PDB file of N, CA and C in Angstrom:
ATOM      1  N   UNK X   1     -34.353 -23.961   4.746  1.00  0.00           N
ATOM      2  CA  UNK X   1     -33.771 -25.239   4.427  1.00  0.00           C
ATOM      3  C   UNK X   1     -32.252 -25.077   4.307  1.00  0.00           C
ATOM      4  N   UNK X   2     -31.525 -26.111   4.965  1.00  0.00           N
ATOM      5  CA  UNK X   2     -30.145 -25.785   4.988  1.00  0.00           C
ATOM      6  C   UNK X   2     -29.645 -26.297   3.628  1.00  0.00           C
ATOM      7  N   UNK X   3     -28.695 -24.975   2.910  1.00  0.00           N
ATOM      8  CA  UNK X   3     -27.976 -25.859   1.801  1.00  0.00           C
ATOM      9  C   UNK X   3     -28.021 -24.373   0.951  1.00  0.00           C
ATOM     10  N   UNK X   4     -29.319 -23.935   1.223  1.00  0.00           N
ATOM     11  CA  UNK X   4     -29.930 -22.914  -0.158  1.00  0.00           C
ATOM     12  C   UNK X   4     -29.402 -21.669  -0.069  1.00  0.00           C
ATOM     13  N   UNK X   5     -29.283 -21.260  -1.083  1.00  0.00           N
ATOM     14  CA  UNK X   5     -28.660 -19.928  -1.904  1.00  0.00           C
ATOM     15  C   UNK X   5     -29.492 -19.017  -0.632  1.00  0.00           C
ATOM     16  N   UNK X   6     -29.744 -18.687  -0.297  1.00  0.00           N
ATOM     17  CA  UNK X   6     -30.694 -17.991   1.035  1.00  0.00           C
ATOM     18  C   UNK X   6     -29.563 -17.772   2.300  1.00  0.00           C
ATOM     19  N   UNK X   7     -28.709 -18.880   2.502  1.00  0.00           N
ATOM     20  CA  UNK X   7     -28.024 -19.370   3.605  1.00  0.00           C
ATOM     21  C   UNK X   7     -26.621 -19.209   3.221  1.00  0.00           C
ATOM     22  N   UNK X   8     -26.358 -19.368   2.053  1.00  0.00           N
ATOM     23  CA  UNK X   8     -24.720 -19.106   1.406  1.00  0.00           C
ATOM     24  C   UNK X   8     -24.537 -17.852   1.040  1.00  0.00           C
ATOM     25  N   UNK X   9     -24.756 -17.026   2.455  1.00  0.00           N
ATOM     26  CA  UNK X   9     -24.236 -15.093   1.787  1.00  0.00           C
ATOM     27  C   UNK X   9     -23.003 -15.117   0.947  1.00  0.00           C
ATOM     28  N   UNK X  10     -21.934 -15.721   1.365  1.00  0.00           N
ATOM     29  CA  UNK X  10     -20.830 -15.466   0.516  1.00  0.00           C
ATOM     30  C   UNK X  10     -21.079 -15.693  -0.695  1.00  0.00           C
ATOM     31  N   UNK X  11     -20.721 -16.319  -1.022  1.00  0.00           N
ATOM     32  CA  UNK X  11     -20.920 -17.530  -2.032  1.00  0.00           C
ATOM     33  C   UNK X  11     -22.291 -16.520  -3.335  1.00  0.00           C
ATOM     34  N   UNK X  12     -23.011 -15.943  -2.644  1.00  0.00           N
ATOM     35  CA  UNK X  12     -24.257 -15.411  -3.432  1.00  0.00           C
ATOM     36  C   UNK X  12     -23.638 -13.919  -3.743  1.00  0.00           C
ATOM     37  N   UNK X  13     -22.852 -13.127  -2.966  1.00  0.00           N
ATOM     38  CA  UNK X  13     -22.412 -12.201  -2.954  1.00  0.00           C
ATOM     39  C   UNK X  13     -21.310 -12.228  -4.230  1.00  0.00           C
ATOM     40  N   UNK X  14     -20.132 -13.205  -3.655  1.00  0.00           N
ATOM     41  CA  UNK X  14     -19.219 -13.250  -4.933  1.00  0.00           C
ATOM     42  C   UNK X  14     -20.078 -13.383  -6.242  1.00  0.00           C
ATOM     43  N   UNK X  15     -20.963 -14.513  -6.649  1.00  0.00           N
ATOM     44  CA  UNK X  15     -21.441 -14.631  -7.734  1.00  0.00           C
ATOM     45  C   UNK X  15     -21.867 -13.528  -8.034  1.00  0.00           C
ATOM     46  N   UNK X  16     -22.293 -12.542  -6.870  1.00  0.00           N
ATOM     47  CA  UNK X  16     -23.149 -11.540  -7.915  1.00  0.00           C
ATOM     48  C   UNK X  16     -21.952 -10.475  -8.516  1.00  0.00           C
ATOM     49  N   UNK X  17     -20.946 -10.508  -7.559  1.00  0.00           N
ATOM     50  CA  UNK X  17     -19.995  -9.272  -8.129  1.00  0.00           C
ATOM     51  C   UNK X  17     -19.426 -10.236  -9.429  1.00  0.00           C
ATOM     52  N   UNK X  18     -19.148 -11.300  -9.446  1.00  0.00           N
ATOM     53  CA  UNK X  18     -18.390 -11.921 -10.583  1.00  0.00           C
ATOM     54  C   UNK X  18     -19.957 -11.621 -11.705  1.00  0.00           C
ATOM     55  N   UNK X  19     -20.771 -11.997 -12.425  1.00  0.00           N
ATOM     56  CA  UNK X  19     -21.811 -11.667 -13.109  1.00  0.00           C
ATOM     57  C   UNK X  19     -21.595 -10.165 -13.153  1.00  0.00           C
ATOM     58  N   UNK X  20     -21.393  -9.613 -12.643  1.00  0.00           N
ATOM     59  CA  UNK X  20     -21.885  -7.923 -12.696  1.00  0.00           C
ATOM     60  C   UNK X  20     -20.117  -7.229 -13.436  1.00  0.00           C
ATOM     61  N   UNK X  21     -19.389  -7.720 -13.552  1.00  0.00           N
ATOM     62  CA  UNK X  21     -18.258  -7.513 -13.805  1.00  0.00           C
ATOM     63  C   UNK X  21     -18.741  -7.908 -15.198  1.00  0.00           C
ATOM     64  N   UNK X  22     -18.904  -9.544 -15.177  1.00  0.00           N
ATOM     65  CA  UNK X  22     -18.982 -10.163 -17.081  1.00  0.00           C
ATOM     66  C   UNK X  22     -19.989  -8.634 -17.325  1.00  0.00           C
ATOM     67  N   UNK X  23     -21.306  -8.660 -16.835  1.00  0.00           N
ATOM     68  CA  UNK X  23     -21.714  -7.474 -17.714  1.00  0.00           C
ATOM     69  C   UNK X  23     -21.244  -6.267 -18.494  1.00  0.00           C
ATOM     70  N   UNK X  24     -20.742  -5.856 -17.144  1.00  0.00           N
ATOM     71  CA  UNK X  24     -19.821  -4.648 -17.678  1.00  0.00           C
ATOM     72  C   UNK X  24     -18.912  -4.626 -18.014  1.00  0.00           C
ATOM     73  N   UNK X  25     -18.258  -5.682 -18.597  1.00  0.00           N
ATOM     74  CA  UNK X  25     -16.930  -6.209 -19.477  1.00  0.00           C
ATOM     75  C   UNK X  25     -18.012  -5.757 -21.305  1.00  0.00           C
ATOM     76  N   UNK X  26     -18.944  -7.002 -20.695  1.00  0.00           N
ATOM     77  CA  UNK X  26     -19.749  -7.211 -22.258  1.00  0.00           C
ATOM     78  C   UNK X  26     -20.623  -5.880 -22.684  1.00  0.00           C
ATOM     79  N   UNK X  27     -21.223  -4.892 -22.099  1.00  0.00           N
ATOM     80  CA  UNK X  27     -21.235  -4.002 -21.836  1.00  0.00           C
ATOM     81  C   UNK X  27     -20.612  -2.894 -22.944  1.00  0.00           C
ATOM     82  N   UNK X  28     -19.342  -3.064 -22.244  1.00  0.00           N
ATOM     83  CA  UNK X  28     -18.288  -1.927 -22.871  1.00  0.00           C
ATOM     84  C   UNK X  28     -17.777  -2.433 -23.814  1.00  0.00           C
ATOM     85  N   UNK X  29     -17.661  -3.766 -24.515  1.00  0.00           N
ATOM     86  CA  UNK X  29     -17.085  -4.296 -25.616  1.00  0.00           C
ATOM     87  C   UNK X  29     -18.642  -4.215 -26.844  1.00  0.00           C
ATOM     88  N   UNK X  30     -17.441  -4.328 -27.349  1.00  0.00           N
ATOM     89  CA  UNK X  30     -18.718  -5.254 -28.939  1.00  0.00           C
ATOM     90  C   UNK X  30     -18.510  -6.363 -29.097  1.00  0.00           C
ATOM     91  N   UNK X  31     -18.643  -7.045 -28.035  1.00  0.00           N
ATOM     92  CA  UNK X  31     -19.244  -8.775 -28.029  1.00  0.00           C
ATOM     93  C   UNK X  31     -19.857  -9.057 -27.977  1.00  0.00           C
ATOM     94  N   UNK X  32     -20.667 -10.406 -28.564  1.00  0.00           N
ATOM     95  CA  UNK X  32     -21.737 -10.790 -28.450  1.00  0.00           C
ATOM     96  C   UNK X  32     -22.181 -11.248 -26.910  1.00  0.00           C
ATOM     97  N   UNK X  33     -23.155 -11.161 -26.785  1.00  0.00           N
ATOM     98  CA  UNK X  33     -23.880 -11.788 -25.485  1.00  0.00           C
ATOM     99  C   UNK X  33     -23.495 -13.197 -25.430  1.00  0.00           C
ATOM    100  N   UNK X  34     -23.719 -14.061 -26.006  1.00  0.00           N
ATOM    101  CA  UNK X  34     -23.245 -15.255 -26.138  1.00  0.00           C
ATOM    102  C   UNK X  34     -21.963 -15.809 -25.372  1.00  0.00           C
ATOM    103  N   UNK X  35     -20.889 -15.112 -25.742  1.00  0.00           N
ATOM    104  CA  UNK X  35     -19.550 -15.212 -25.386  1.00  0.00           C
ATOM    105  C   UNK X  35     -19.444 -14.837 -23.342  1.00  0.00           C
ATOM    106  N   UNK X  36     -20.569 -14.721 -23.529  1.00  0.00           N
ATOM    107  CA  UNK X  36     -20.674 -14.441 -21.482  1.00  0.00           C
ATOM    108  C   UNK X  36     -19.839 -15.859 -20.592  1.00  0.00           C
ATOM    109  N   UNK X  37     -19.269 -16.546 -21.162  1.00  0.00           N
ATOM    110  CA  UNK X  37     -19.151 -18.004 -20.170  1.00  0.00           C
ATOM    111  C   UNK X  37     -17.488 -17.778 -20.715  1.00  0.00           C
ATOM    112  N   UNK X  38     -16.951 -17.365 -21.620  1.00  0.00           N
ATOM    113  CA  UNK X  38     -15.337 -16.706 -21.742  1.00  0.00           C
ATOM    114  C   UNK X  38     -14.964 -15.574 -21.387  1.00  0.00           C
ATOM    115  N   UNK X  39     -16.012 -14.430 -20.684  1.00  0.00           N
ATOM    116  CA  UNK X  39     -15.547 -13.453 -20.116  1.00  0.00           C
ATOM    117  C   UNK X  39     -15.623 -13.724 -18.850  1.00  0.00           C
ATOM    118  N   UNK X  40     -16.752 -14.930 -18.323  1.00  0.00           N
ATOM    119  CA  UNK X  40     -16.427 -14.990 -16.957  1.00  0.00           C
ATOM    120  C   UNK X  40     -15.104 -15.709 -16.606  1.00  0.00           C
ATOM    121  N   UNK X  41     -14.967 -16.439 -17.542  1.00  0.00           N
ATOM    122  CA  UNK X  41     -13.678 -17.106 -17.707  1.00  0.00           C
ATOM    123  C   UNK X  41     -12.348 -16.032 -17.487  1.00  0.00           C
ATOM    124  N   UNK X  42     -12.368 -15.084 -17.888  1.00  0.00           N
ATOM    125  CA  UNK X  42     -11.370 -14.022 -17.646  1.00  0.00           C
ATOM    126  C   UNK X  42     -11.041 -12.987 -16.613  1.00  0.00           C
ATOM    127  N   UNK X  43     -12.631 -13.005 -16.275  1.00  0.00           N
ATOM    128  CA  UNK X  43     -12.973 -12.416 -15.007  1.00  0.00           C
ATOM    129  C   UNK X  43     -12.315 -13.159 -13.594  1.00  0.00           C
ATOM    130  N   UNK X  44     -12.644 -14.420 -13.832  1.00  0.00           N
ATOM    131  CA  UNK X  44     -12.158 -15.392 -12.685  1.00  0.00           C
ATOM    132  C   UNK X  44     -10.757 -15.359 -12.848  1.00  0.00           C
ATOM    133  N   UNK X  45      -9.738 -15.183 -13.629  1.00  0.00           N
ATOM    134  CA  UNK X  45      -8.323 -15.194 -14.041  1.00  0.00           C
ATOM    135  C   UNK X  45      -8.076 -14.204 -13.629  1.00  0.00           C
ATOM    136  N   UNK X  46      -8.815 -13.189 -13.222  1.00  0.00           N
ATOM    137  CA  UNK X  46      -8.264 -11.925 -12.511  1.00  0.00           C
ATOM    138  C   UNK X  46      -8.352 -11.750 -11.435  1.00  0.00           C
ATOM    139  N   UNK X  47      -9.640 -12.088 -11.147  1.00  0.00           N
ATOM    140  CA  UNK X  47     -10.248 -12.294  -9.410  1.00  0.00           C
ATOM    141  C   UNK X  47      -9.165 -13.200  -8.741  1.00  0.00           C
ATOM    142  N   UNK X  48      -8.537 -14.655  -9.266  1.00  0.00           N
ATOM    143  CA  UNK X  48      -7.790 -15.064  -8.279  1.00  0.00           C
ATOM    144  C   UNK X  48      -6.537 -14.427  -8.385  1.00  0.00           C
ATOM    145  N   UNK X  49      -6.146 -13.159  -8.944  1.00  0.00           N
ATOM    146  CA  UNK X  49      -4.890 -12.940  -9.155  1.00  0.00           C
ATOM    147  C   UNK X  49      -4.549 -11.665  -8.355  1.00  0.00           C
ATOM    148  N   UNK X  50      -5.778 -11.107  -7.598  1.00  0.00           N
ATOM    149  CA  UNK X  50      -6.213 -10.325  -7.303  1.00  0.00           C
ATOM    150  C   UNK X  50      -5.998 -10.262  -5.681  1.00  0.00           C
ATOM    151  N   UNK X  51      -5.528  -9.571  -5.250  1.00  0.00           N
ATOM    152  CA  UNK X  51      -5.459  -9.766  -3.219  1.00  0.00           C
ATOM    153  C   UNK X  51      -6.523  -9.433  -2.675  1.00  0.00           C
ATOM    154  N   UNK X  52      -7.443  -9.630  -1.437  1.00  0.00           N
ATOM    155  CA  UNK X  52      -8.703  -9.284  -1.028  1.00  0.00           C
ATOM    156  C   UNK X  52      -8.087  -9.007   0.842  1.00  0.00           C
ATOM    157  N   UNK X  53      -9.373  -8.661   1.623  1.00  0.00           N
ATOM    158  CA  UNK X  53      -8.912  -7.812   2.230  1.00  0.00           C
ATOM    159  C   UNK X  53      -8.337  -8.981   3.229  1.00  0.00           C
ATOM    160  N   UNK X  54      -9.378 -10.236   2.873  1.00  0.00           N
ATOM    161  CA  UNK X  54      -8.945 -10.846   4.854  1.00  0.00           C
ATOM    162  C   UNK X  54      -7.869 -11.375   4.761  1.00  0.00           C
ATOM    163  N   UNK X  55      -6.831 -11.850   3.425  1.00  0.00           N
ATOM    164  CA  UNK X  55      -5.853 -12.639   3.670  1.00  0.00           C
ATOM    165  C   UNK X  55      -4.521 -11.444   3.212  1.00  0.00           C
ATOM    166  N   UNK X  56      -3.561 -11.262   3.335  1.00  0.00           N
ATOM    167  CA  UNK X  56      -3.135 -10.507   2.377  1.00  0.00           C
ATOM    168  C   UNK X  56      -2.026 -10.431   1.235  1.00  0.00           C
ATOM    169  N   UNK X  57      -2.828 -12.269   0.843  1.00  0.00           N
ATOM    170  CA  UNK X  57      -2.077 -13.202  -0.251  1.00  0.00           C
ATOM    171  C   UNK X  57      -3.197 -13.498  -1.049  1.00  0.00           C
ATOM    172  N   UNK X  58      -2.813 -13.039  -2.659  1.00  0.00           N
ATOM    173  CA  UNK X  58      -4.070 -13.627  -3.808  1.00  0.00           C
ATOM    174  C   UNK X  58      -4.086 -14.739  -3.208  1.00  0.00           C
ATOM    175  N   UNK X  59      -5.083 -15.287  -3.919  1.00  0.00           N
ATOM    176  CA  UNK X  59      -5.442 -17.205  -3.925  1.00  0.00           C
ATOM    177  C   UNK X  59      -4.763 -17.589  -5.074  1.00  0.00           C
ATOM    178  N   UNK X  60      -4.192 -17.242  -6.073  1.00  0.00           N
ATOM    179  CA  UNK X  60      -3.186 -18.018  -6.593  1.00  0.00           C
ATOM    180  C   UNK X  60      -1.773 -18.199  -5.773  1.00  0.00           C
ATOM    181  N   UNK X  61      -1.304 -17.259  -4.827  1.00  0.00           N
ATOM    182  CA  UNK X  61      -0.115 -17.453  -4.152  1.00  0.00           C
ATOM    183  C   UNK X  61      -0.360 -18.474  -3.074  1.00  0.00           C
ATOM    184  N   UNK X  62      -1.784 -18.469  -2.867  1.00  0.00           N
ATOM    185  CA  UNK X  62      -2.308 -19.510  -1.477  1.00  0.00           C
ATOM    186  C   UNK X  62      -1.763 -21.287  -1.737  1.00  0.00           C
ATOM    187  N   UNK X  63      -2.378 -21.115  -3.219  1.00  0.00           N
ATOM    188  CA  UNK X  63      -2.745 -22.015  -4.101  1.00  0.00           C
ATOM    189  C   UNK X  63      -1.306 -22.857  -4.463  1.00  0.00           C
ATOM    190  N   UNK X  64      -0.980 -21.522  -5.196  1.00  0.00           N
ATOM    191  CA  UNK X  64       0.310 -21.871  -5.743  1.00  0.00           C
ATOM    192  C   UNK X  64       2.044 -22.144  -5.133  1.00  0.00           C
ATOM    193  N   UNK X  65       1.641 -21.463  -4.134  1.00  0.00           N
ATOM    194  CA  UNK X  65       3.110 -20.744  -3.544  1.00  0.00           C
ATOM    195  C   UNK X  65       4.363 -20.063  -4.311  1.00  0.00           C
ATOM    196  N   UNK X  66       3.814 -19.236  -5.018  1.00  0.00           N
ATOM    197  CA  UNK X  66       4.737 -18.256  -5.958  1.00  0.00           C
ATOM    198  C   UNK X  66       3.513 -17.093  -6.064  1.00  0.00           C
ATOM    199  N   UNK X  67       4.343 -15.661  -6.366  1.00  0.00           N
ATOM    200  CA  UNK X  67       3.466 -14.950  -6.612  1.00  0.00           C
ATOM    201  C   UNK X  67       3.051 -15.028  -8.221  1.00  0.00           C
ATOM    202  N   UNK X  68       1.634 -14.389  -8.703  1.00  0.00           N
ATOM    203  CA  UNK X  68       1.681 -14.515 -10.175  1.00  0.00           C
ATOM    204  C   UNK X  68       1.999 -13.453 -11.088  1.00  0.00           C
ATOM    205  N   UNK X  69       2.313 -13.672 -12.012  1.00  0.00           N
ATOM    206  CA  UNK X  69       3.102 -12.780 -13.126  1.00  0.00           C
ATOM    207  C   UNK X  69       1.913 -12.299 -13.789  1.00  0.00           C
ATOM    208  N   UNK X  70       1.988 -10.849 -14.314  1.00  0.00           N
ATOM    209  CA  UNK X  70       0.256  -9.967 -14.490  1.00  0.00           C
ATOM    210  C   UNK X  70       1.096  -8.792 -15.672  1.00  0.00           C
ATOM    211  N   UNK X  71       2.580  -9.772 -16.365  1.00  0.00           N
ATOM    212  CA  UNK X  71       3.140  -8.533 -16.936  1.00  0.00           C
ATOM    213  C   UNK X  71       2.474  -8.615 -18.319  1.00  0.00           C
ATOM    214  N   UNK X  72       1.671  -9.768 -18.511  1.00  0.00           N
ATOM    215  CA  UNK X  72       1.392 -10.365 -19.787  1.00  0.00           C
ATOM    216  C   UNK X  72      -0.335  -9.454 -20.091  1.00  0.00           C
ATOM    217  N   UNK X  73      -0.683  -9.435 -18.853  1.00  0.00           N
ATOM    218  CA  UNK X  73      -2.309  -8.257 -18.979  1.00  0.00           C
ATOM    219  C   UNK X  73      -2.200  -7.015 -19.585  1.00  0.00           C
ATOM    220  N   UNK X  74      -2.784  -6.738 -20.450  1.00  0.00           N
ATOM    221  CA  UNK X  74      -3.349  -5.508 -20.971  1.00  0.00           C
ATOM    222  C   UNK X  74      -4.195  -4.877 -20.715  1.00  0.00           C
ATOM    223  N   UNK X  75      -4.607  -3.886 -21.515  1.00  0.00           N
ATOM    224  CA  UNK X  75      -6.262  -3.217 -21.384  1.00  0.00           C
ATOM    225  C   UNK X  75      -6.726  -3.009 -22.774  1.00  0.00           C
TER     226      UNK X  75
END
């Protein structure tokens, strides 16, 4: 059936690396499980800040047209 998660490789792929990241964020912290929908939240703040292979401009510079500032990230 056209539409279904079956047919959207991308799309199923990213989700799974974005999920598998929150894990192993939550994982390595002492956070509650709960808090999973603000780490993906952080996760995604990195992912678009992030360059990938086919373009060789983040999607915030796509987006934005400036590059983004990453002096404010820690660990």
């Amino acid at each position: 059936m056209p539409g279904t998660s079956q047919q959207n490789g991308v799309s199923e792929t990213h989700n799974r690396i974005l999920m598998d990241m929150v894990r192993s964020m939550l994982s390595n912290s002492t956070l509650h499980v709960s808090l999973w929908m603000y780490a993906l939240k952080i996760v995604m703040y990195f992912w678009i800040r992030v360059p990938c292979k086919a373009v060789p401009k983040t999607p915030f510079e796509l987006w934005m047209n400036r590059t983004p500032s990453i002096r404010h990230m820690h660990v």
